[in-house]
PDB file of C-alpha atoms in Angstrom:
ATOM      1  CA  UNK Z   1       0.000   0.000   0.000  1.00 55.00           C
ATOM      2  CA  UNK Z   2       2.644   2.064   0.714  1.00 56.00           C
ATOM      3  CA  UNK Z   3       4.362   1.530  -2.745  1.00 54.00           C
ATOM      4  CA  UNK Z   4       0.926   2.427  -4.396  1.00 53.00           C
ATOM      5  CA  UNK Z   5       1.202   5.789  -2.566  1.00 53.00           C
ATOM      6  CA  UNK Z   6       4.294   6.735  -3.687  1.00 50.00           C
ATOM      7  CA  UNK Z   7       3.233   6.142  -7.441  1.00 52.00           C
ATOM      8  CA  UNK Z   8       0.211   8.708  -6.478  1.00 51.00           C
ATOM      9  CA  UNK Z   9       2.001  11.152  -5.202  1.00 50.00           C
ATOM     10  CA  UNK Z  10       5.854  11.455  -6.970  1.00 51.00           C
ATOM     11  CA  UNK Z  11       5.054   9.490 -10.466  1.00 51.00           C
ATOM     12  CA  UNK Z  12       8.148   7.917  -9.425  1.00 56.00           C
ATOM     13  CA  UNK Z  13       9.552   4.677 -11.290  1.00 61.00           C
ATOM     14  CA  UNK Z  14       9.737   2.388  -8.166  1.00 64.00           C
ATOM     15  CA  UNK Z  15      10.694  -1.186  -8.000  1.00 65.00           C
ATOM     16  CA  UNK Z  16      10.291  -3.228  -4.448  1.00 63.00           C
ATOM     17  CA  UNK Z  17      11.749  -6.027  -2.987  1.00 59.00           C
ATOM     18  CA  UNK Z  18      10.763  -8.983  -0.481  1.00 56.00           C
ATOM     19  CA  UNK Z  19      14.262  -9.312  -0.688  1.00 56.00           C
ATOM     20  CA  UNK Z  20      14.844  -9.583   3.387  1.00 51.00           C
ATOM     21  CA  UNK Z  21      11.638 -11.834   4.400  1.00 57.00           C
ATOM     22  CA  UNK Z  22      13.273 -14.789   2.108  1.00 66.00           C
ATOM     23  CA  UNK Z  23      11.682 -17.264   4.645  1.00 65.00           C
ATOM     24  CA  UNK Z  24       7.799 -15.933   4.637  1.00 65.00           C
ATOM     25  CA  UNK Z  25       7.614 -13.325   1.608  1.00 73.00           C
ATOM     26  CA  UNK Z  26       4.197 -12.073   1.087  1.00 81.00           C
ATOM     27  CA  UNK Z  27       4.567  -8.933  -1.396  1.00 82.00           C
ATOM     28  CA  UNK Z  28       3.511 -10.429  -4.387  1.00 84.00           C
ATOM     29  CA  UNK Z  29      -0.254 -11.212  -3.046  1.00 85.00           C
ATOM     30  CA  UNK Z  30      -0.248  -7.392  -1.196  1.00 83.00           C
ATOM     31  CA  UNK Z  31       0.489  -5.912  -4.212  1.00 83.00           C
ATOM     32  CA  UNK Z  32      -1.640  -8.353  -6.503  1.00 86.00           C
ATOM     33  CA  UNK Z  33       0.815 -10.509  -8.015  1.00 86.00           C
ATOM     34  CA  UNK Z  34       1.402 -14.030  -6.528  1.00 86.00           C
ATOM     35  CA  UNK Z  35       1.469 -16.618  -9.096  1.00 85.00           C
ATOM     36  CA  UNK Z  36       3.480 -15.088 -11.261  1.00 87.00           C
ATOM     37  CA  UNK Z  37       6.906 -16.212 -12.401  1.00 84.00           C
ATOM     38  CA  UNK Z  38      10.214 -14.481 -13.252  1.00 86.00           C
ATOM     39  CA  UNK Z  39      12.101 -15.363 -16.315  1.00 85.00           C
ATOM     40  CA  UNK Z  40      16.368 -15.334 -16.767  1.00 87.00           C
ATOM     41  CA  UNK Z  41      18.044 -13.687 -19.913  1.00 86.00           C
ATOM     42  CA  UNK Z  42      21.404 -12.609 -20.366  1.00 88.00           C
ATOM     43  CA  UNK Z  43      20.486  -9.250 -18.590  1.00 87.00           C
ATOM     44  CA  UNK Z  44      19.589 -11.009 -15.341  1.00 89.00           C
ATOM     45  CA  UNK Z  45      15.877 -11.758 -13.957  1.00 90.00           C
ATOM     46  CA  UNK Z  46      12.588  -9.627 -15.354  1.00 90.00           C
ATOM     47  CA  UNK Z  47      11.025  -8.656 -12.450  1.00 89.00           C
ATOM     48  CA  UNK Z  48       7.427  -8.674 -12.294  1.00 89.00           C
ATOM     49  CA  UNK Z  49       5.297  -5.527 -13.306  1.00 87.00           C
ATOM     50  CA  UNK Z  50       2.416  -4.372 -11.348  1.00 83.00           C
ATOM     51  CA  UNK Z  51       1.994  -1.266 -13.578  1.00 73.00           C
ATOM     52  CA  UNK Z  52       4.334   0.287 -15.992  1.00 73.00           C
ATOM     53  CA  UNK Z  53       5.311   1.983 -13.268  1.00 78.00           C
ATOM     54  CA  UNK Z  54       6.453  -0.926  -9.940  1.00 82.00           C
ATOM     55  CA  UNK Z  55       8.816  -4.068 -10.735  1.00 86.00           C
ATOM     56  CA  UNK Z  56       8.526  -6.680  -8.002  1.00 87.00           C
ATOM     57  CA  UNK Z  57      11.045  -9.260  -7.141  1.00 88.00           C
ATOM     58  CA  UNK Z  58      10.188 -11.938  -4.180  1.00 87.00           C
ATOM     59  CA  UNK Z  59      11.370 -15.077  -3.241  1.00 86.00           C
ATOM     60  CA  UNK Z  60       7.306 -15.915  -3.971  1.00 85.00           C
ATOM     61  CA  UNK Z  61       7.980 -16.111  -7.319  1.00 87.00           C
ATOM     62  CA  UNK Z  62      10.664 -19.008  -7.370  1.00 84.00           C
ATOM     63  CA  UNK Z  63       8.608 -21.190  -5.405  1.00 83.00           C
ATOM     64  CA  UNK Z  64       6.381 -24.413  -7.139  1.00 82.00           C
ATOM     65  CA  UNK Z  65       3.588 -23.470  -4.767  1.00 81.00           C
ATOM     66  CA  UNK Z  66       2.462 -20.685  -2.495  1.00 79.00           C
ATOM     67  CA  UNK Z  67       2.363 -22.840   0.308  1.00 84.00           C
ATOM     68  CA  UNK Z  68       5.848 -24.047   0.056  1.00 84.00           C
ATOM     69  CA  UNK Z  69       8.377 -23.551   3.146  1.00 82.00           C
ATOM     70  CA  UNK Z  70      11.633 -21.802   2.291  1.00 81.00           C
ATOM     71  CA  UNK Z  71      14.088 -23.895   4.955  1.00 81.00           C
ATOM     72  CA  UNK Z  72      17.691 -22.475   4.264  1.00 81.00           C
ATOM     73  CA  UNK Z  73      20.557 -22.041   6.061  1.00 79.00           C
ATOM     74  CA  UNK Z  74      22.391 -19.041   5.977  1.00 79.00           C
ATOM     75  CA  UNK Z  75      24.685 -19.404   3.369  1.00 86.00           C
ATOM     76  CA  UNK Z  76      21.667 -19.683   0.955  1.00 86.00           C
ATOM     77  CA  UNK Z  77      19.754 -17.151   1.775  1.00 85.00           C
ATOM     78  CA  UNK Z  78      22.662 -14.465   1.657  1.00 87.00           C
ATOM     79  CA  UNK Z  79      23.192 -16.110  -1.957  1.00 90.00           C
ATOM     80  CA  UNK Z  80      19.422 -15.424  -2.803  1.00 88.00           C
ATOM     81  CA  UNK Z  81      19.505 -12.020  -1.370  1.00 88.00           C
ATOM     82  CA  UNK Z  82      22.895 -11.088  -3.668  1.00 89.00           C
ATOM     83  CA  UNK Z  83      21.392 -12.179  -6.635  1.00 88.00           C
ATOM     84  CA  UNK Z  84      18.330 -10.414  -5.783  1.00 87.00           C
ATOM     85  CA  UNK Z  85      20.370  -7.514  -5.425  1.00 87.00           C
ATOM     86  CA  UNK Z  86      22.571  -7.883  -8.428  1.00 87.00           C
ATOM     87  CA  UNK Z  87      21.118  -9.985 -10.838  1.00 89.00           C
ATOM     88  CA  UNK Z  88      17.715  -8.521 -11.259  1.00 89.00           C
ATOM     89  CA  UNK Z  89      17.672  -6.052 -14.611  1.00 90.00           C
ATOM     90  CA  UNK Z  90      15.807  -3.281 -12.692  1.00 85.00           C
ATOM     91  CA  UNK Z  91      16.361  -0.871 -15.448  1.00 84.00           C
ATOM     92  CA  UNK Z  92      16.831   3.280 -14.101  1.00 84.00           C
ATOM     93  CA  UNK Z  93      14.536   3.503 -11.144  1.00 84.00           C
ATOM     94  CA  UNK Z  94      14.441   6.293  -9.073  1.00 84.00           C
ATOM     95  CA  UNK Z  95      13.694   4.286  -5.828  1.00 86.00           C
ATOM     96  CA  UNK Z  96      14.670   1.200  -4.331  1.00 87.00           C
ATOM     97  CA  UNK Z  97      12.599  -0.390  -1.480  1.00 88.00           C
ATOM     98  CA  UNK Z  98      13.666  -3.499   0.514  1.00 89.00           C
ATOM     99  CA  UNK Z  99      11.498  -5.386   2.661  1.00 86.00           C
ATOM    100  CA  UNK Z 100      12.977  -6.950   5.720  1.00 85.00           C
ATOM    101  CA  UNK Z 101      11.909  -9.297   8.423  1.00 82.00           C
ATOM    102  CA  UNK Z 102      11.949  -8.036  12.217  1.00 84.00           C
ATOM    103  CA  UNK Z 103      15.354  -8.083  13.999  1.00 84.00           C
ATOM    104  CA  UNK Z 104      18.687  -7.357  13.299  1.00 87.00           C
ATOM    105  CA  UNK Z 105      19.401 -11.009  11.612  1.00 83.00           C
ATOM    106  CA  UNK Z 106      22.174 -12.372   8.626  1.00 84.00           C
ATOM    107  CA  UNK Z 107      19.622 -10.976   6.201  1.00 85.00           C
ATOM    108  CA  UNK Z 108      20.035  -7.489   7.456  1.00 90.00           C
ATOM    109  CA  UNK Z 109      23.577  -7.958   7.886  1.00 90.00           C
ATOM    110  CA  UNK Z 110      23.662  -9.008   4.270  1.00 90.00           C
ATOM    111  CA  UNK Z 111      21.573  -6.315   2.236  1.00 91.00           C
ATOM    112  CA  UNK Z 112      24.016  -3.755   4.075  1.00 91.00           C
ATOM    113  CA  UNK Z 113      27.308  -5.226   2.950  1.00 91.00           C
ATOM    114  CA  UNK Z 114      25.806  -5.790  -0.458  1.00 89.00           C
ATOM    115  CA  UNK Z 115      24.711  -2.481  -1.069  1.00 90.00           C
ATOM    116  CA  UNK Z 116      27.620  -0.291   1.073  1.00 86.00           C
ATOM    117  CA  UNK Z 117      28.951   1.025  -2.149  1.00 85.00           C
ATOM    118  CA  UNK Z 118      25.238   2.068  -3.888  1.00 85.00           C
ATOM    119  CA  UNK Z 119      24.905   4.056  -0.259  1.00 87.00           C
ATOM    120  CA  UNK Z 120      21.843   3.213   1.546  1.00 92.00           C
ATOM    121  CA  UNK Z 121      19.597   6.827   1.837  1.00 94.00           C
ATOM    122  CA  UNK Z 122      17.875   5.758   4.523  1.00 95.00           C
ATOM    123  CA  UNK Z 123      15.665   3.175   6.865  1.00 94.00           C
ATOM    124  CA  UNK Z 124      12.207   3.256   8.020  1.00 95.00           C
ATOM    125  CA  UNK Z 125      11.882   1.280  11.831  1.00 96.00           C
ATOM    126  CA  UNK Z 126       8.288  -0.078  12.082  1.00 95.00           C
ATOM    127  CA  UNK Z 127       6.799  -0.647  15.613  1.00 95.00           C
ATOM    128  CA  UNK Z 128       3.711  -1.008  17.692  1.00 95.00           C
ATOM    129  CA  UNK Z 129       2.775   0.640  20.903  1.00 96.00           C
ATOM    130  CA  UNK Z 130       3.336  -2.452  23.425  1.00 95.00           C
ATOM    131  CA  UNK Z 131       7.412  -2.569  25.045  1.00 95.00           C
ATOM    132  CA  UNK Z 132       7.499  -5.841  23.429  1.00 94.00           C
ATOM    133  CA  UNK Z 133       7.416  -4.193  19.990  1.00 95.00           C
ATOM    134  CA  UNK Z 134       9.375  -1.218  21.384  1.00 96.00           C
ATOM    135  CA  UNK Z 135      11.834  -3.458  22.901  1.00 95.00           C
ATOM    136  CA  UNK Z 136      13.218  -4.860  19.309  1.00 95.00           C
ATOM    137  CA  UNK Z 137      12.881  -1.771  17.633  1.00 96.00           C
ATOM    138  CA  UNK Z 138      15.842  -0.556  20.438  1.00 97.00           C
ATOM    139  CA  UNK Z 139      17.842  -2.857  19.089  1.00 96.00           C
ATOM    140  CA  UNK Z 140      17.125  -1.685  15.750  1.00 96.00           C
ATOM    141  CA  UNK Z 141      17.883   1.574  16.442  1.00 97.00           C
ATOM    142  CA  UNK Z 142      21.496   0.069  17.635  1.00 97.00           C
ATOM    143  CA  UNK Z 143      21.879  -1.722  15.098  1.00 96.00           C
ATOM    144  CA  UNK Z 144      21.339   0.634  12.253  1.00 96.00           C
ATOM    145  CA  UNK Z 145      23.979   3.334  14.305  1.00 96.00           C
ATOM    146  CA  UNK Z 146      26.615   0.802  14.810  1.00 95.00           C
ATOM    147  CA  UNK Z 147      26.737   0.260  10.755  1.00 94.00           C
ATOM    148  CA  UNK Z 148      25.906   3.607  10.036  1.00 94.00           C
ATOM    149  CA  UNK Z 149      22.915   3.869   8.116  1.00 94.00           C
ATOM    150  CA  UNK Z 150      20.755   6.929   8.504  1.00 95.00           C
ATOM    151  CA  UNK Z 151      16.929   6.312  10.080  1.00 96.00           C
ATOM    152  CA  UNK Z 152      14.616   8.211   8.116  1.00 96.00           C
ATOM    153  CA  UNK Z 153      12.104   7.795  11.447  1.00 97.00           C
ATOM    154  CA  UNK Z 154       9.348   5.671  13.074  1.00 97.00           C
ATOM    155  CA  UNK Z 155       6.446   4.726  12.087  1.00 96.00           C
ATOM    156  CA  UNK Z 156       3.833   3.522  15.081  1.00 96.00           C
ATOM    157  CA  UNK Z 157       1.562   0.714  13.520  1.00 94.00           C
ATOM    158  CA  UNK Z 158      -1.691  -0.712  14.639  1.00 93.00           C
ATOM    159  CA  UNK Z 159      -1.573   2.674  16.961  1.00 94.00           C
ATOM    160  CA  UNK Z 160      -5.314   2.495  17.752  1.00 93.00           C
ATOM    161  CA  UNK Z 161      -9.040   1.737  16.453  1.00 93.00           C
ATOM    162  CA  UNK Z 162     -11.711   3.978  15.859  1.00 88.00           C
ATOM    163  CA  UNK Z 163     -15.038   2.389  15.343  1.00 89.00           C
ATOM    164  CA  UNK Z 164     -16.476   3.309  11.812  1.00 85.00           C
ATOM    165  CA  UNK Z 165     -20.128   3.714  13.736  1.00 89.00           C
ATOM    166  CA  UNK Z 166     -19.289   5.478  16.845  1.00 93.00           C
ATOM    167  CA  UNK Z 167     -16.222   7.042  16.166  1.00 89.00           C
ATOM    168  CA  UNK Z 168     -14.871   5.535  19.248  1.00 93.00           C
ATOM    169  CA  UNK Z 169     -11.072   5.235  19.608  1.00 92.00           C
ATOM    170  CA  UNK Z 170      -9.745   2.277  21.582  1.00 94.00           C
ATOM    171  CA  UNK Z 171      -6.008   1.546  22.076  1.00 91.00           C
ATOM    172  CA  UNK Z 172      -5.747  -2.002  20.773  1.00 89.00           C
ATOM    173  CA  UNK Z 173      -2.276  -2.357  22.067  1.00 91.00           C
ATOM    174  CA  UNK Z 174      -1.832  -0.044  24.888  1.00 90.00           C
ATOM    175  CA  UNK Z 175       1.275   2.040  25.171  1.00 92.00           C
ATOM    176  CA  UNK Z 176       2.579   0.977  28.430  1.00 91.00           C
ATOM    177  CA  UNK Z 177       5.982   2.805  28.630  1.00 93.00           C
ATOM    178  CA  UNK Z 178       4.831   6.101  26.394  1.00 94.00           C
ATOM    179  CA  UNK Z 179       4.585   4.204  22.856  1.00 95.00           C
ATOM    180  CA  UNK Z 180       6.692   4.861  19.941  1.00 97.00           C
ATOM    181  CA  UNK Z 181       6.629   9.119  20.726  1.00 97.00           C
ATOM    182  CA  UNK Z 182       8.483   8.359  23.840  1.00 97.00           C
ATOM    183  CA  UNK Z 183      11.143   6.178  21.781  1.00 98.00           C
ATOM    184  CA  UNK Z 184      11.662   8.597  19.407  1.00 98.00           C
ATOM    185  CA  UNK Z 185      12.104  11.150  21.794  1.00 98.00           C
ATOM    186  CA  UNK Z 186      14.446   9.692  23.970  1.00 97.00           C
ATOM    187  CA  UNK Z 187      16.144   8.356  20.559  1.00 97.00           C
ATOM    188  CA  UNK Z 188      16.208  11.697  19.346  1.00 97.00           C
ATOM    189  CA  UNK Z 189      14.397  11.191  15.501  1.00 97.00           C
ATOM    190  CA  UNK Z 190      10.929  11.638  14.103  1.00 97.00           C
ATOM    191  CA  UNK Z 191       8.139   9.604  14.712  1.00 97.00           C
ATOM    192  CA  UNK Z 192       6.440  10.286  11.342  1.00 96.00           C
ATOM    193  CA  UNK Z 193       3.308   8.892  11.653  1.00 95.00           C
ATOM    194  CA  UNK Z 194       0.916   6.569  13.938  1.00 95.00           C
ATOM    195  CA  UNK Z 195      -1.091   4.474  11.463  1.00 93.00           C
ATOM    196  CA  UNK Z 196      -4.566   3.061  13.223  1.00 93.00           C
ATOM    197  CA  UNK Z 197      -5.739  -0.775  12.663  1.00 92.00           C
ATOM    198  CA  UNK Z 198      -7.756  -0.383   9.659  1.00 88.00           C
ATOM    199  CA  UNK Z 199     -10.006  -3.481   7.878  1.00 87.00           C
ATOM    200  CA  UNK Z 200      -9.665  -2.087   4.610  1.00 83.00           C
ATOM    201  CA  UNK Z 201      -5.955  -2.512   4.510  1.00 84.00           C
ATOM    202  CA  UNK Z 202      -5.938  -6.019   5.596  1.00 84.00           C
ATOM    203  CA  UNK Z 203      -8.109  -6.317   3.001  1.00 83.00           C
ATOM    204  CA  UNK Z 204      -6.573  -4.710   0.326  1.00 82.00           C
ATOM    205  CA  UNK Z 205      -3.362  -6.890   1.152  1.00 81.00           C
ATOM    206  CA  UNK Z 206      -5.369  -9.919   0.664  1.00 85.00           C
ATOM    207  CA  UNK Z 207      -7.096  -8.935  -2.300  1.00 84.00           C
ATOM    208  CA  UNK Z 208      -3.880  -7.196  -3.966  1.00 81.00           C
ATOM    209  CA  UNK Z 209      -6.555  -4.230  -4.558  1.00 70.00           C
ATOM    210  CA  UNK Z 210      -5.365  -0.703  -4.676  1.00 65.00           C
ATOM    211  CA  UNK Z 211      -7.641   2.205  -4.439  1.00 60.00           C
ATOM    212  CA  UNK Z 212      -9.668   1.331  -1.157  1.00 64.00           C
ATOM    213  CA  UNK Z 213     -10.341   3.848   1.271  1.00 73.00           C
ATOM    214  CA  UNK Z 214      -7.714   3.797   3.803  1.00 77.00           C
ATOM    215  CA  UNK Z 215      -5.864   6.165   6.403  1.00 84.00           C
ATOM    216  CA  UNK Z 216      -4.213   9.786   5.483  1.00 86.00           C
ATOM    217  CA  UNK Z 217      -1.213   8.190   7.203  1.00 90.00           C
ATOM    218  CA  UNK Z 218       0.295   5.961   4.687  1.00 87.00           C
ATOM    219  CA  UNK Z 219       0.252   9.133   2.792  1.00 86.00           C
ATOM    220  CA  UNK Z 220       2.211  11.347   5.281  1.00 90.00           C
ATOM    221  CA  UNK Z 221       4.621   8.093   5.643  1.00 91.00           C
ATOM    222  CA  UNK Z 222       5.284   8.474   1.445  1.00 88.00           C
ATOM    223  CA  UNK Z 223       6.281  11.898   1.691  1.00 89.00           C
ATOM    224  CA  UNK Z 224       8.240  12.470   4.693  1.00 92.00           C
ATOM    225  CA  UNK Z 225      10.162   9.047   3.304  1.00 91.00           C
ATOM    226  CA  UNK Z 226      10.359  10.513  -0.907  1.00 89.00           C
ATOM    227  CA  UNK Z 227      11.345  14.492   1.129  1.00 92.00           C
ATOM    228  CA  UNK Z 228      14.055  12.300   3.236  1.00 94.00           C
ATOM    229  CA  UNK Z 229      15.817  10.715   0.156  1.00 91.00           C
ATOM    230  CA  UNK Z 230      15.455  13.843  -2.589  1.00 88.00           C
ATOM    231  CA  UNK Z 231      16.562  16.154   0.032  1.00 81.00           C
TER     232      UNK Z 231
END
């Protein structure tokens, strides 16, 4: 959803990746594409099209069956994710977006030594309010400042409900020690947005739909991320 945003509002030519989540990849059904398969010429993979305008390469679309399991060491996965990274014939693109897996695991570890010399703009930490949430995202935070790479800011998911009859606003996940403000704050970066739990997302994902209704915040994510990396 987030990729169909950016196309919205910059016209960009984007491509995406599920490079990171090699064991569970699921951005080829959000973004309405499982089932699809990538071919091999002497330029490297095609990536799959969603519109002219967003190539998609996952790990989804080298296996026999959407239900397969993906159980590799390692060693294979860091292979996957380097081809992924430099066999792939994305063409001139004017952003590159990676999709990782929670944690500070090989796979991180991996995309960052891959891509040291193309210079990384910039990394978007995803949390919920709970300390269990806020807990990894410290380590995160550490993780990203011991190799360096710049944090473009937070983003505070499933933040709260409002009901679509009563307007009510619950706190789903209640924010215990302060939520992901009081982590920014004491981390000293921007918490750019606190996106609520919203039906017709999870829908949308499912579906691989764009153009339902959902929350001005995925918007306000796109352009504090596309202001970050032009500016």
């Amino acid at each position: 959803l987030i990729i169909w945003r950016a196309i919205c509002i910059s016209e960009a030519v984007v491509s995406t990746q599920s490079t990171g989540d090699v064991c569970g990849p699921s951005l080829a059904r959000i973004l309405g594409v499982n089932g699809q398969s990538v071919h091999k010429s002497a330029a490297g993979w095609s990536p799959v099209y969603t519109l002219d305008d967003i190539a998609v390469m996952s790990i989804d679309f080298l296996l026999s069956s959407e239900e397969d399991a993906v159980i590799w060491r390692g060693a294979k996965k860091n292979g996957m994710i380097k081809d992924f990274l430099s066999s792939v014939d994305w063409g001139e693109l004017d952003y590159l977006v990676i999709d990782t897996p929670p944690g500070t695991s090989d796979e991180h570890l991996a995309i960052v030594s891959l891509l040291k010399q193309a210079k990384i703009t910039g990394t978007v930490l995803v949390t919920t309010p709970q300390e269990v949430s806020l807990g990894d995202v410290r380590k995160e935070i550490n993780f990203c400042r011991k190799l360096r790479l710049p944090v473009i800011g937070l983003v505070e998911n499933m933040a709260r409900y409002e009901c679509p009859k009563c307007r009510t606003v619950s706190e789903i996940f209640p924010a215990t020690s302060g939520g992901a403000q009081a982590l920014a704050d004491s981390e000293g970066m921007p918490l750019i947005c606190s996106i609520p739990v919203c039906p017709q997302v999870g829908q949308s994902g499912d579906n691989g739909v764009e153009g339902l209704d959902i929350p001005t915040e995925y918007g306000i994510l796109v352009e504090q991320v596309i202001r970050f990396c032009d500016g």
